[in-house]
Amino acid sequence: MSTAKGPLKGRAARLGRLMPSGPSSAARTPFVLLVVVLLGGGLISLLLLNSALNQGSFQLNELKDRTTELTDEEQALQRDVDDYAAPDALERRARELGMVPGGSPAFLGPDGKVLGEPSEAAAPKPTPTPSPKPAPGGNPAPFGATGSPRPGTAAGADAAAARLAPTASARAPAPPPTPTNSGR
């Protein structure tokens, strides 16, 4: 038995030199470093991903706020357009520009015939002008020495509008158009 133990002991000693019998710290070090690097890389990538998502979220909120502001502005502008396009507002602006309501219209048919009876627009009723009051500058009338209205006064604006607006007697009814042979 002693001989049996002896040769086994020698073989185990020779194998022990070739292969360590217990875990070695040198073999564990690369594995631990690999695990630490993978975990650290994963945490850093999650941090970068999270910050990118947060930045996108902030941009999205800013764009939503800007969209809301622009929508409110668009609605306000649309209300203004609707107010200006209302019939009473259009009539008031037309009267301010010296326009008068038109008479009955006439239409041209596809064959060139005049449909309807055209009539002239009614002349506007003159608005009463207040009597001139002495101006604080010492000139009692809105007219200068030449008798022409001073610019920037109500009389000057009325005189300018009277010069520019054609009167009913100055307008002659347009003759009906003559048919052409062009086929249109």
Short mmCIF file of N, CA and C in Angstrom, two decimals:
data_model
loop_
_atom_site.label_atom_id
_atom_site.label_comp_id
_atom_site.label_asym_id
_atom_site.label_seq_id
_atom_site.Cartn_x
_atom_site.Cartn_y
_atom_site.Cartn_z
N MET A 1 0.79 -1.17 0.00
CA MET A 1 0.00 0.00 0.00
C MET A 1 0.84 1.24 0.00
N SER A 2 1.92 1.09 0.65
CA SER A 2 2.80 2.23 0.67
C SER A 2 3.31 2.51 -0.73
N THR A 3 3.44 1.46 -1.52
CA THR A 3 3.90 1.68 -2.87
C THR A 3 2.80 2.28 -3.73
N ALA A 4 1.58 1.93 -3.38
CA ALA A 4 0.47 2.49 -4.15
C ALA A 4 0.30 3.96 -3.83
N LYS A 5 0.50 4.31 -2.63
CA LYS A 5 0.32 5.71 -2.25
C LYS A 5 1.47 6.54 -2.79
N GLY A 6 2.58 5.96 -2.82
CA GLY A 6 3.75 6.69 -3.26
C GLY A 6 3.64 7.14 -4.72
N PRO A 7 3.32 6.18 -5.62
CA PRO A 7 3.25 6.64 -7.02
C PRO A 7 2.09 7.60 -7.25
N LEU A 8 0.99 7.48 -6.54
CA LEU A 8 -0.13 8.42 -6.73
C LEU A 8 0.25 9.80 -6.24
N LYS A 9 0.99 9.80 -5.18
CA LYS A 9 1.42 11.06 -4.64
C LYS A 9 2.33 11.78 -5.62
N GLY A 10 3.18 11.10 -6.26
CA GLY A 10 4.11 11.69 -7.21
C GLY A 10 3.39 12.20 -8.45
N ARG A 11 2.38 11.41 -8.88
CA ARG A 11 1.61 11.85 -10.05
C ARG A 11 0.81 13.10 -9.75
N ALA A 12 0.20 13.15 -8.60
CA ALA A 12 -0.59 14.32 -8.21
C ALA A 12 0.29 15.53 -8.08
N ALA A 13 1.49 15.32 -7.62
CA ALA A 13 2.42 16.44 -7.48
C ALA A 13 2.82 16.96 -8.85
N ARG A 14 3.01 16.02 -9.79
CA ARG A 14 3.37 16.47 -11.14
C ARG A 14 2.19 17.16 -11.80
N LEU A 15 0.97 16.68 -11.63
CA LEU A 15 -0.21 17.32 -12.20
C LEU A 15 -0.48 18.66 -11.55
N GLY A 16 -0.21 18.77 -10.29
CA GLY A 16 -0.41 20.03 -9.57
C GLY A 16 0.49 21.11 -10.10
N ARG A 17 1.61 20.72 -10.58
CA ARG A 17 2.48 21.75 -11.14
C ARG A 17 1.97 22.21 -12.49
N LEU A 18 1.34 21.34 -13.22
CA LEU A 18 0.80 21.71 -14.52
C LEU A 18 -0.55 22.42 -14.38
N MET A 19 -1.42 21.99 -13.55
CA MET A 19 -2.75 22.56 -13.36
C MET A 19 -2.95 22.89 -11.91
N PRO A 20 -3.30 24.11 -11.60
CA PRO A 20 -3.50 24.45 -10.19
C PRO A 20 -4.75 23.77 -9.68
N SER A 21 -4.69 23.32 -8.48
CA SER A 21 -5.82 22.59 -7.92
C SER A 21 -6.92 23.52 -7.44
N GLY A 22 -6.69 24.77 -7.03
CA GLY A 22 -7.70 25.71 -6.54
C GLY A 22 -7.85 26.88 -7.51
N PRO A 23 -8.91 27.69 -7.28
CA PRO A 23 -9.12 28.86 -8.16
C PRO A 23 -7.99 29.86 -7.97
N SER A 24 -7.56 30.40 -9.07
CA SER A 24 -6.45 31.33 -9.06
C SER A 24 -6.97 32.74 -9.27
N SER A 25 -6.39 33.72 -8.63
CA SER A 25 -6.83 35.11 -8.77
C SER A 25 -6.40 35.66 -10.12
N ALA A 26 -5.38 35.12 -10.74
CA ALA A 26 -4.92 35.60 -12.04
C ALA A 26 -5.91 35.23 -13.12
N ALA A 27 -6.60 34.11 -13.03
CA ALA A 27 -7.56 33.69 -14.04
C ALA A 27 -8.87 34.45 -13.88
N ARG A 28 -9.22 34.94 -12.70
CA ARG A 28 -10.47 35.65 -12.46
C ARG A 28 -10.39 37.12 -12.85
N THR A 29 -9.30 37.73 -12.89
CA THR A 29 -9.14 39.17 -13.13
C THR A 29 -9.67 39.62 -14.49
N PRO A 30 -9.37 38.97 -15.61
CA PRO A 30 -9.92 39.43 -16.89
C PRO A 30 -11.45 39.34 -16.93
N PHE A 31 -12.03 38.30 -16.33
CA PHE A 31 -13.48 38.16 -16.31
C PHE A 31 -14.13 39.29 -15.52
N VAL A 32 -13.58 39.60 -14.37
CA VAL A 32 -14.13 40.67 -13.53
C VAL A 32 -14.02 42.01 -14.26
N LEU A 33 -12.89 42.26 -14.91
CA LEU A 33 -12.72 43.50 -15.66
C LEU A 33 -13.72 43.58 -16.81
N LEU A 34 -13.97 42.47 -17.49
CA LEU A 34 -14.94 42.44 -18.59
C LEU A 34 -16.33 42.76 -18.08
N VAL A 35 -16.74 42.18 -16.97
CA VAL A 35 -18.06 42.43 -16.39
C VAL A 35 -18.19 43.89 -15.96
N VAL A 36 -17.16 44.44 -15.34
CA VAL A 36 -17.20 45.85 -14.88
C VAL A 36 -17.29 46.79 -16.10
N VAL A 37 -16.53 46.50 -17.14
CA VAL A 37 -16.57 47.35 -18.34
C VAL A 37 -17.94 47.27 -19.00
N LEU A 38 -18.51 46.09 -19.12
CA LEU A 38 -19.84 45.95 -19.71
C LEU A 38 -20.91 46.67 -18.89
N LEU A 39 -20.87 46.52 -17.57
CA LEU A 39 -21.85 47.22 -16.73
C LEU A 39 -21.67 48.74 -16.82
N GLY A 40 -20.45 49.21 -16.77
CA GLY A 40 -20.19 50.66 -16.88
C GLY A 40 -20.63 51.20 -18.23
N GLY A 41 -20.32 50.47 -19.30
CA GLY A 41 -20.75 50.90 -20.65
C GLY A 41 -22.26 50.93 -20.77
N GLY A 42 -22.92 49.95 -20.18
CA GLY A 42 -24.38 49.92 -20.21
C GLY A 42 -24.99 51.08 -19.45
N LEU A 43 -24.42 51.40 -18.29
CA LEU A 43 -24.94 52.53 -17.51
C LEU A 43 -24.72 53.85 -18.23
N ILE A 44 -23.55 54.01 -18.84
CA ILE A 44 -23.27 55.25 -19.57
C ILE A 44 -24.20 55.39 -20.78
N SER A 45 -24.41 54.28 -21.50
CA SER A 45 -25.32 54.34 -22.66
C SER A 45 -26.75 54.64 -22.23
N LEU A 46 -27.19 54.09 -21.10
CA LEU A 46 -28.52 54.41 -20.59
C LEU A 46 -28.62 55.88 -20.20
N LEU A 47 -27.58 56.41 -19.61
CA LEU A 47 -27.56 57.83 -19.23
C LEU A 47 -27.64 58.72 -20.47
N LEU A 48 -26.87 58.39 -21.51
CA LEU A 48 -26.92 59.18 -22.74
C LEU A 48 -28.28 59.09 -23.42
N LEU A 49 -28.86 57.90 -23.44
CA LEU A 49 -30.17 57.72 -24.03
C LEU A 49 -31.23 58.50 -23.27
N ASN A 50 -31.16 58.47 -21.96
CA ASN A 50 -32.12 59.20 -21.13
C ASN A 50 -32.00 60.70 -21.36
N SER A 51 -30.79 61.22 -21.43
CA SER A 51 -30.61 62.67 -21.64
C SER A 51 -31.08 63.07 -23.04
N ALA A 52 -30.88 62.24 -24.04
CA ALA A 52 -31.37 62.53 -25.39
C ALA A 52 -32.89 62.56 -25.42
N LEU A 53 -33.53 61.63 -24.73
CA LEU A 53 -34.99 61.62 -24.65
C LEU A 53 -35.52 62.85 -23.93
N ASN A 54 -34.85 63.26 -22.86
CA ASN A 54 -35.28 64.46 -22.14
C ASN A 54 -35.13 65.70 -23.01
N GLN A 55 -34.05 65.80 -23.74
CA GLN A 55 -33.85 66.95 -24.63
C GLN A 55 -34.95 66.99 -25.70
N GLY A 56 -35.27 65.83 -26.27
CA GLY A 56 -36.37 65.76 -27.25
C GLY A 56 -37.70 66.15 -26.63
N SER A 57 -37.90 65.77 -25.38
CA SER A 57 -39.14 66.12 -24.69
C SER A 57 -39.24 67.62 -24.48
N PHE A 58 -38.13 68.27 -24.12
CA PHE A 58 -38.13 69.73 -23.95
C PHE A 58 -38.41 70.43 -25.28
N GLN A 59 -37.80 69.95 -26.33
CA GLN A 59 -38.05 70.55 -27.64
C GLN A 59 -39.51 70.37 -28.05
N LEU A 60 -40.07 69.21 -27.77
CA LEU A 60 -41.47 68.96 -28.10
C LEU A 60 -42.38 69.90 -27.33
N ASN A 61 -42.10 70.12 -26.05
CA ASN A 61 -42.92 71.04 -25.26
C ASN A 61 -42.81 72.47 -25.78
N GLU A 62 -41.60 72.90 -26.16
CA GLU A 62 -41.43 74.24 -26.71
C GLU A 62 -42.19 74.39 -28.02
N LEU A 63 -42.15 73.38 -28.88
CA LEU A 63 -42.87 73.44 -30.15
C LEU A 63 -44.37 73.45 -29.94
N LYS A 64 -44.84 72.70 -28.95
CA LYS A 64 -46.28 72.72 -28.64
C LYS A 64 -46.71 74.09 -28.16
N ASP A 65 -45.89 74.72 -27.30
CA ASP A 65 -46.20 76.06 -26.82
C ASP A 65 -46.22 77.05 -27.98
N ARG A 66 -45.24 76.96 -28.87
CA ARG A 66 -45.19 77.86 -30.03
C ARG A 66 -46.39 77.64 -30.94
N THR A 67 -46.79 76.39 -31.12
CA THR A 67 -47.96 76.09 -31.93
C THR A 67 -49.22 76.70 -31.32
N THR A 68 -49.33 76.62 -30.00
CA THR A 68 -50.48 77.21 -29.32
C THR A 68 -50.50 78.73 -29.51
N GLU A 69 -49.33 79.36 -29.38
CA GLU A 69 -49.25 80.82 -29.57
C GLU A 69 -49.64 81.19 -31.00
N LEU A 70 -49.12 80.46 -31.97
CA LEU A 70 -49.43 80.77 -33.36
C LEU A 70 -50.90 80.51 -33.69
N THR A 71 -51.49 79.50 -33.09
CA THR A 71 -52.90 79.23 -33.30
C THR A 71 -53.75 80.35 -32.73
N ASP A 72 -53.38 80.84 -31.55
CA ASP A 72 -54.11 81.96 -30.95
C ASP A 72 -53.98 83.20 -31.83
N GLU A 73 -52.78 83.46 -32.34
CA GLU A 73 -52.58 84.62 -33.20
C GLU A 73 -53.39 84.48 -34.50
N GLU A 74 -53.41 83.28 -35.06
CA GLU A 74 -54.18 83.05 -36.28
C GLU A 74 -55.66 83.30 -36.04
N GLN A 75 -56.17 82.84 -34.91
CA GLN A 75 -57.58 83.04 -34.60
C GLN A 75 -57.90 84.51 -34.41
N ALA A 76 -56.99 85.26 -33.78
CA ALA A 76 -57.21 86.70 -33.61
C ALA A 76 -57.22 87.41 -34.96
N LEU A 77 -56.29 87.03 -35.83
CA LEU A 77 -56.26 87.63 -37.17
C LEU A 77 -57.50 87.26 -37.97
N GLN A 78 -57.98 86.03 -37.82
CA GLN A 78 -59.18 85.61 -38.54
C GLN A 78 -60.39 86.40 -38.04
N ARG A 79 -60.44 86.67 -36.72
CA ARG A 79 -61.54 87.50 -36.20
C ARG A 79 -61.48 88.90 -36.79
N ASP A 80 -60.27 89.46 -36.92
CA ASP A 80 -60.13 90.79 -37.53
C ASP A 80 -60.60 90.78 -38.97
N VAL A 81 -60.21 89.75 -39.73
CA VAL A 81 -60.64 89.65 -41.12
C VAL A 81 -62.16 89.53 -41.19
N ASP A 82 -62.74 88.72 -40.32
CA ASP A 82 -64.19 88.57 -40.31
C ASP A 82 -64.89 89.88 -39.97
N ASP A 83 -64.30 90.64 -39.03
CA ASP A 83 -64.88 91.94 -38.68
C ASP A 83 -64.84 92.90 -39.86
N TYR A 84 -63.70 92.92 -40.58
CA TYR A 84 -63.59 93.80 -41.74
C TYR A 84 -64.46 93.34 -42.90
N ALA A 85 -64.74 92.06 -42.98
CA ALA A 85 -65.52 91.53 -44.10
C ALA A 85 -67.02 91.55 -43.83
N ALA A 86 -67.43 91.97 -42.64
CA ALA A 86 -68.86 92.03 -42.33
C ALA A 86 -69.52 93.08 -43.23
N PRO A 87 -70.75 92.84 -43.67
CA PRO A 87 -71.41 93.79 -44.58
C PRO A 87 -71.50 95.21 -44.04
N ASP A 88 -71.82 95.37 -42.76
CA ASP A 88 -71.95 96.73 -42.23
C ASP A 88 -70.58 97.43 -42.19
N ALA A 89 -69.51 96.69 -41.91
CA ALA A 89 -68.18 97.29 -41.90
C ALA A 89 -67.76 97.67 -43.32
N LEU A 90 -68.08 96.83 -44.30
CA LEU A 90 -67.75 97.16 -45.68
C LEU A 90 -68.52 98.39 -46.14
N GLU A 91 -69.79 98.48 -45.76
CA GLU A 91 -70.59 99.64 -46.15
C GLU A 91 -70.03 100.92 -45.51
N ARG A 92 -69.66 100.84 -44.24
CA ARG A 92 -69.12 102.01 -43.55
C ARG A 92 -67.82 102.46 -44.21
N ARG A 93 -66.92 101.50 -44.53
CA ARG A 93 -65.66 101.87 -45.17
C ARG A 93 -65.89 102.43 -46.57
N ALA A 94 -66.85 101.89 -47.29
CA ALA A 94 -67.14 102.40 -48.63
C ALA A 94 -67.66 103.84 -48.55
N ARG A 95 -68.50 104.11 -47.58
CA ARG A 95 -69.02 105.49 -47.41
C ARG A 95 -67.88 106.43 -47.02
N GLU A 96 -66.95 105.96 -46.18
CA GLU A 96 -65.81 106.79 -45.81
C GLU A 96 -64.96 107.13 -47.03
N LEU A 97 -64.91 106.23 -48.00
CA LEU A 97 -64.14 106.47 -49.21
C LEU A 97 -64.93 107.25 -50.26
N GLY A 98 -66.19 107.60 -49.95
CA GLY A 98 -66.99 108.38 -50.88
C GLY A 98 -67.79 107.55 -51.86
N MET A 99 -67.90 106.28 -51.65
CA MET A 99 -68.66 105.42 -52.54
C MET A 99 -70.14 105.48 -52.16
N VAL A 100 -70.99 105.23 -53.13
CA VAL A 100 -72.44 105.23 -52.90
C VAL A 100 -72.99 103.89 -53.35
N PRO A 101 -74.14 103.48 -52.81
CA PRO A 101 -74.75 102.22 -53.26
C PRO A 101 -75.12 102.30 -54.74
N GLY A 102 -74.90 101.23 -55.45
CA GLY A 102 -75.17 101.20 -56.88
C GLY A 102 -76.65 101.06 -57.17
N GLY A 103 -77.01 101.36 -58.40
CA GLY A 103 -78.40 101.20 -58.85
C GLY A 103 -78.64 99.74 -59.20
N SER A 104 -79.70 99.52 -59.96
CA SER A 104 -79.99 98.14 -60.34
C SER A 104 -78.99 97.71 -61.41
N PRO A 105 -78.46 96.50 -61.30
CA PRO A 105 -77.43 96.06 -62.24
C PRO A 105 -78.03 95.54 -63.54
N ALA A 106 -77.21 95.47 -64.55
CA ALA A 106 -77.56 94.86 -65.82
C ALA A 106 -76.52 93.77 -66.08
N PHE A 107 -76.95 92.71 -66.77
CA PHE A 107 -76.07 91.58 -67.03
C PHE A 107 -76.03 91.31 -68.52
N LEU A 108 -74.91 90.79 -68.98
CA LEU A 108 -74.78 90.37 -70.36
C LEU A 108 -74.99 88.88 -70.44
N GLY A 109 -75.89 88.47 -71.32
CA GLY A 109 -76.13 87.05 -71.52
C GLY A 109 -75.06 86.45 -72.42
N PRO A 110 -75.03 85.12 -72.55
CA PRO A 110 -74.03 84.48 -73.40
C PRO A 110 -74.18 84.85 -74.87
N ASP A 111 -75.39 85.27 -75.27
CA ASP A 111 -75.60 85.65 -76.67
C ASP A 111 -75.33 87.13 -76.92
N GLY A 112 -74.92 87.88 -75.87
CA GLY A 112 -74.59 89.30 -76.02
C GLY A 112 -75.73 90.23 -75.70
N LYS A 113 -76.89 89.71 -75.35
CA LYS A 113 -78.03 90.57 -75.02
C LYS A 113 -77.86 91.11 -73.60
N VAL A 114 -78.34 92.34 -73.41
CA VAL A 114 -78.31 92.98 -72.10
C VAL A 114 -79.55 92.55 -71.34
N LEU A 115 -79.35 91.95 -70.19
CA LEU A 115 -80.46 91.50 -69.35
C LEU A 115 -80.61 92.47 -68.19
N GLY A 116 -81.79 92.97 -67.95
CA GLY A 116 -82.03 93.92 -66.87
C GLY A 116 -81.97 95.34 -67.38
N GLU A 117 -82.38 96.26 -66.56
CA GLU A 117 -82.39 97.67 -66.91
C GLU A 117 -81.39 98.39 -66.01
N PRO A 118 -80.25 98.84 -66.56
CA PRO A 118 -79.26 99.50 -65.71
C PRO A 118 -79.75 100.88 -65.28
N SER A 119 -79.34 101.28 -64.09
CA SER A 119 -79.66 102.62 -63.60
C SER A 119 -78.43 103.19 -62.91
N GLU A 120 -78.40 104.52 -62.82
CA GLU A 120 -77.26 105.18 -62.18
C GLU A 120 -77.35 105.04 -60.68
N ALA A 121 -76.22 105.15 -60.06
CA ALA A 121 -76.18 105.16 -58.60
C ALA A 121 -76.72 106.49 -58.10
N ALA A 122 -77.41 106.45 -56.99
CA ALA A 122 -77.96 107.67 -56.42
C ALA A 122 -76.85 108.51 -55.84
N ALA A 123 -76.94 109.82 -56.06
CA ALA A 123 -75.92 110.72 -55.50
C ALA A 123 -76.06 110.74 -53.99
N PRO A 124 -74.94 110.80 -53.28
CA PRO A 124 -75.04 110.82 -51.82
C PRO A 124 -75.64 112.13 -51.33
N LYS A 125 -76.36 112.04 -50.23
CA LYS A 125 -76.92 113.23 -49.62
C LYS A 125 -75.79 114.01 -48.99
N PRO A 126 -75.75 115.33 -49.23
CA PRO A 126 -74.66 116.10 -48.64
C PRO A 126 -74.81 116.15 -47.13
N THR A 127 -73.70 115.99 -46.47
CA THR A 127 -73.72 116.07 -45.01
C THR A 127 -73.58 117.53 -44.61
N PRO A 128 -74.33 117.97 -43.63
CA PRO A 128 -74.21 119.38 -43.21
C PRO A 128 -72.85 119.61 -42.58
N THR A 129 -72.22 120.70 -42.98
CA THR A 129 -70.92 121.04 -42.42
C THR A 129 -71.13 122.08 -41.33
N PRO A 130 -70.43 121.95 -40.23
CA PRO A 130 -70.59 122.94 -39.16
C PRO A 130 -69.98 124.27 -39.57
N SER A 131 -70.50 125.32 -38.98
CA SER A 131 -69.97 126.66 -39.30
C SER A 131 -68.55 126.75 -38.77
N PRO A 132 -67.68 127.44 -39.52
CA PRO A 132 -66.28 127.52 -39.09
C PRO A 132 -66.15 128.32 -37.81
N LYS A 133 -65.36 127.81 -36.90
CA LYS A 133 -65.08 128.48 -35.64
C LYS A 133 -63.69 129.07 -35.73
N PRO A 134 -63.43 130.13 -35.03
CA PRO A 134 -62.08 130.71 -35.08
C PRO A 134 -61.06 129.69 -34.59
N ALA A 135 -60.00 129.58 -35.35
CA ALA A 135 -58.92 128.66 -35.00
C ALA A 135 -58.06 129.29 -33.92
N PRO A 136 -57.43 128.47 -33.08
CA PRO A 136 -56.60 129.04 -32.03
C PRO A 136 -55.40 129.80 -32.57
N GLY A 137 -54.99 129.55 -33.81
CA GLY A 137 -53.83 130.22 -34.37
C GLY A 137 -54.12 131.63 -34.84
N GLY A 138 -55.34 132.09 -34.77
CA GLY A 138 -55.67 133.44 -35.18
C GLY A 138 -56.30 133.51 -36.55
N ASN A 139 -56.28 132.45 -37.36
CA ASN A 139 -56.91 132.43 -38.66
C ASN A 139 -58.33 131.94 -38.47
N PRO A 140 -59.35 132.79 -38.65
CA PRO A 140 -60.72 132.38 -38.33
C PRO A 140 -61.31 131.39 -39.32
N ALA A 141 -60.84 131.34 -40.54
CA ALA A 141 -61.45 130.46 -41.53
C ALA A 141 -60.46 129.38 -41.93
N PRO A 142 -60.99 128.24 -42.40
CA PRO A 142 -60.09 127.18 -42.83
C PRO A 142 -59.50 127.44 -44.19
N PHE A 143 -59.78 128.59 -44.79
CA PHE A 143 -59.27 128.90 -46.11
C PHE A 143 -58.10 129.85 -45.98
N GLY A 144 -57.14 129.71 -46.87
CA GLY A 144 -55.99 130.59 -46.88
C GLY A 144 -56.32 131.89 -47.59
N ALA A 145 -55.32 132.68 -47.86
CA ALA A 145 -55.51 133.97 -48.50
C ALA A 145 -55.98 133.80 -49.94
N THR A 146 -55.70 132.68 -50.57
CA THR A 146 -56.09 132.49 -51.96
C THR A 146 -57.49 131.92 -52.08
N GLY A 147 -58.14 131.59 -50.99
CA GLY A 147 -59.49 131.04 -51.04
C GLY A 147 -59.49 129.53 -51.16
N SER A 148 -58.34 128.91 -51.21
CA SER A 148 -58.30 127.45 -51.28
C SER A 148 -58.22 126.91 -49.87
N PRO A 149 -58.81 125.74 -49.64
CA PRO A 149 -58.80 125.18 -48.28
C PRO A 149 -57.38 124.82 -47.86
N ARG A 150 -57.13 124.99 -46.59
CA ARG A 150 -55.83 124.60 -46.04
C ARG A 150 -55.76 123.09 -45.92
N PRO A 151 -54.65 122.48 -46.26
CA PRO A 151 -54.54 121.05 -46.07
C PRO A 151 -54.55 120.71 -44.58
N GLY A 152 -55.13 119.56 -44.27
CA GLY A 152 -55.17 119.09 -42.89
C GLY A 152 -56.41 119.54 -42.15
N THR A 153 -57.30 120.30 -42.79
CA THR A 153 -58.55 120.70 -42.12
C THR A 153 -59.69 119.91 -42.70
N ALA A 154 -60.84 119.97 -42.02
CA ALA A 154 -62.02 119.23 -42.49
C ALA A 154 -62.49 119.81 -43.81
N ALA A 155 -62.44 121.13 -43.96
CA ALA A 155 -62.87 121.74 -45.21
C ALA A 155 -61.92 121.34 -46.34
N GLY A 156 -60.64 121.24 -46.03
CA GLY A 156 -59.67 120.82 -47.04
C GLY A 156 -59.92 119.40 -47.49
N ALA A 157 -60.27 118.52 -46.56
CA ALA A 157 -60.55 117.12 -46.91
C ALA A 157 -61.83 117.03 -47.73
N ASP A 158 -62.86 117.84 -47.37
CA ASP A 158 -64.11 117.83 -48.13
C ASP A 158 -63.89 118.37 -49.54
N ALA A 159 -63.07 119.41 -49.66
CA ALA A 159 -62.81 119.99 -50.97
C ALA A 159 -62.03 119.01 -51.84
N ALA A 160 -61.08 118.31 -51.25
CA ALA A 160 -60.32 117.32 -52.01
C ALA A 160 -61.21 116.17 -52.45
N ALA A 161 -62.12 115.73 -51.59
CA ALA A 161 -63.03 114.65 -51.95
C ALA A 161 -63.98 115.11 -53.04
N ALA A 162 -64.42 116.38 -53.00
CA ALA A 162 -65.32 116.89 -54.02
C ALA A 162 -64.63 116.97 -55.37
N ARG A 163 -63.33 117.31 -55.38
CA ARG A 163 -62.61 117.38 -56.64
C ARG A 163 -62.43 115.99 -57.24
N LEU A 164 -62.24 114.97 -56.38
CA LEU A 164 -61.94 113.63 -56.89
C LEU A 164 -63.19 112.83 -57.22
N ALA A 165 -64.29 113.07 -56.53
CA ALA A 165 -65.49 112.26 -56.73
C ALA A 165 -66.26 112.76 -57.94
N PRO A 166 -66.58 111.91 -58.88
CA PRO A 166 -67.38 112.36 -60.02
C PRO A 166 -68.83 112.56 -59.59
N THR A 167 -69.47 113.54 -60.20
CA THR A 167 -70.88 113.80 -59.87
C THR A 167 -71.76 112.97 -60.77
N ALA A 168 -73.05 112.89 -60.42
CA ALA A 168 -73.99 112.09 -61.19
C ALA A 168 -74.18 112.67 -62.58
N SER A 169 -74.10 114.01 -62.71
CA SER A 169 -74.29 114.62 -64.03
C SER A 169 -73.08 114.39 -64.92
N ALA A 170 -71.91 114.21 -64.32
CA ALA A 170 -70.70 114.01 -65.12
C ALA A 170 -70.62 112.59 -65.67
N ARG A 171 -71.35 111.66 -65.06
CA ARG A 171 -71.32 110.28 -65.55
C ARG A 171 -72.42 110.07 -66.57
N ALA A 172 -72.07 109.52 -67.67
CA ALA A 172 -73.07 109.19 -68.69
C ALA A 172 -73.22 107.68 -68.71
N PRO A 173 -74.43 107.18 -68.97
CA PRO A 173 -74.59 105.73 -69.01
C PRO A 173 -73.77 105.15 -70.16
N ALA A 174 -73.14 104.05 -69.89
CA ALA A 174 -72.31 103.40 -70.90
C ALA A 174 -73.21 102.75 -71.94
N PRO A 175 -72.83 102.86 -73.22
CA PRO A 175 -73.65 102.22 -74.25
C PRO A 175 -73.53 100.71 -74.14
N PRO A 176 -74.58 99.99 -74.52
CA PRO A 176 -74.49 98.53 -74.44
C PRO A 176 -73.41 98.02 -75.39
N PRO A 177 -72.72 96.97 -75.03
CA PRO A 177 -71.66 96.45 -75.89
C PRO A 177 -72.22 95.86 -77.17
N THR A 178 -71.46 96.02 -78.21
CA THR A 178 -71.89 95.45 -79.51
C THR A 178 -71.37 94.04 -79.61
N PRO A 179 -72.19 93.12 -80.14
CA PRO A 179 -71.73 91.74 -80.28
C PRO A 179 -70.61 91.67 -81.32
N THR A 180 -69.69 90.77 -81.09
CA THR A 180 -68.58 90.57 -82.03
C THR A 180 -68.73 89.24 -82.74
N ASN A 181 -68.00 89.07 -83.80
CA ASN A 181 -68.04 87.82 -84.57
C ASN A 181 -66.90 86.89 -84.20
N SER A 182 -66.26 87.14 -83.06
CA SER A 182 -65.10 86.32 -82.71
C SER A 182 -65.50 84.96 -82.17
N GLY A 183 -66.77 84.75 -81.86
CA GLY A 183 -67.21 83.44 -81.35
C GLY A 183 -67.15 83.34 -79.87
N ARG A 184 -66.81 84.38 -79.20
CA ARG A 184 -66.77 84.32 -77.74
C ARG A 184 -67.98 84.95 -77.14
#
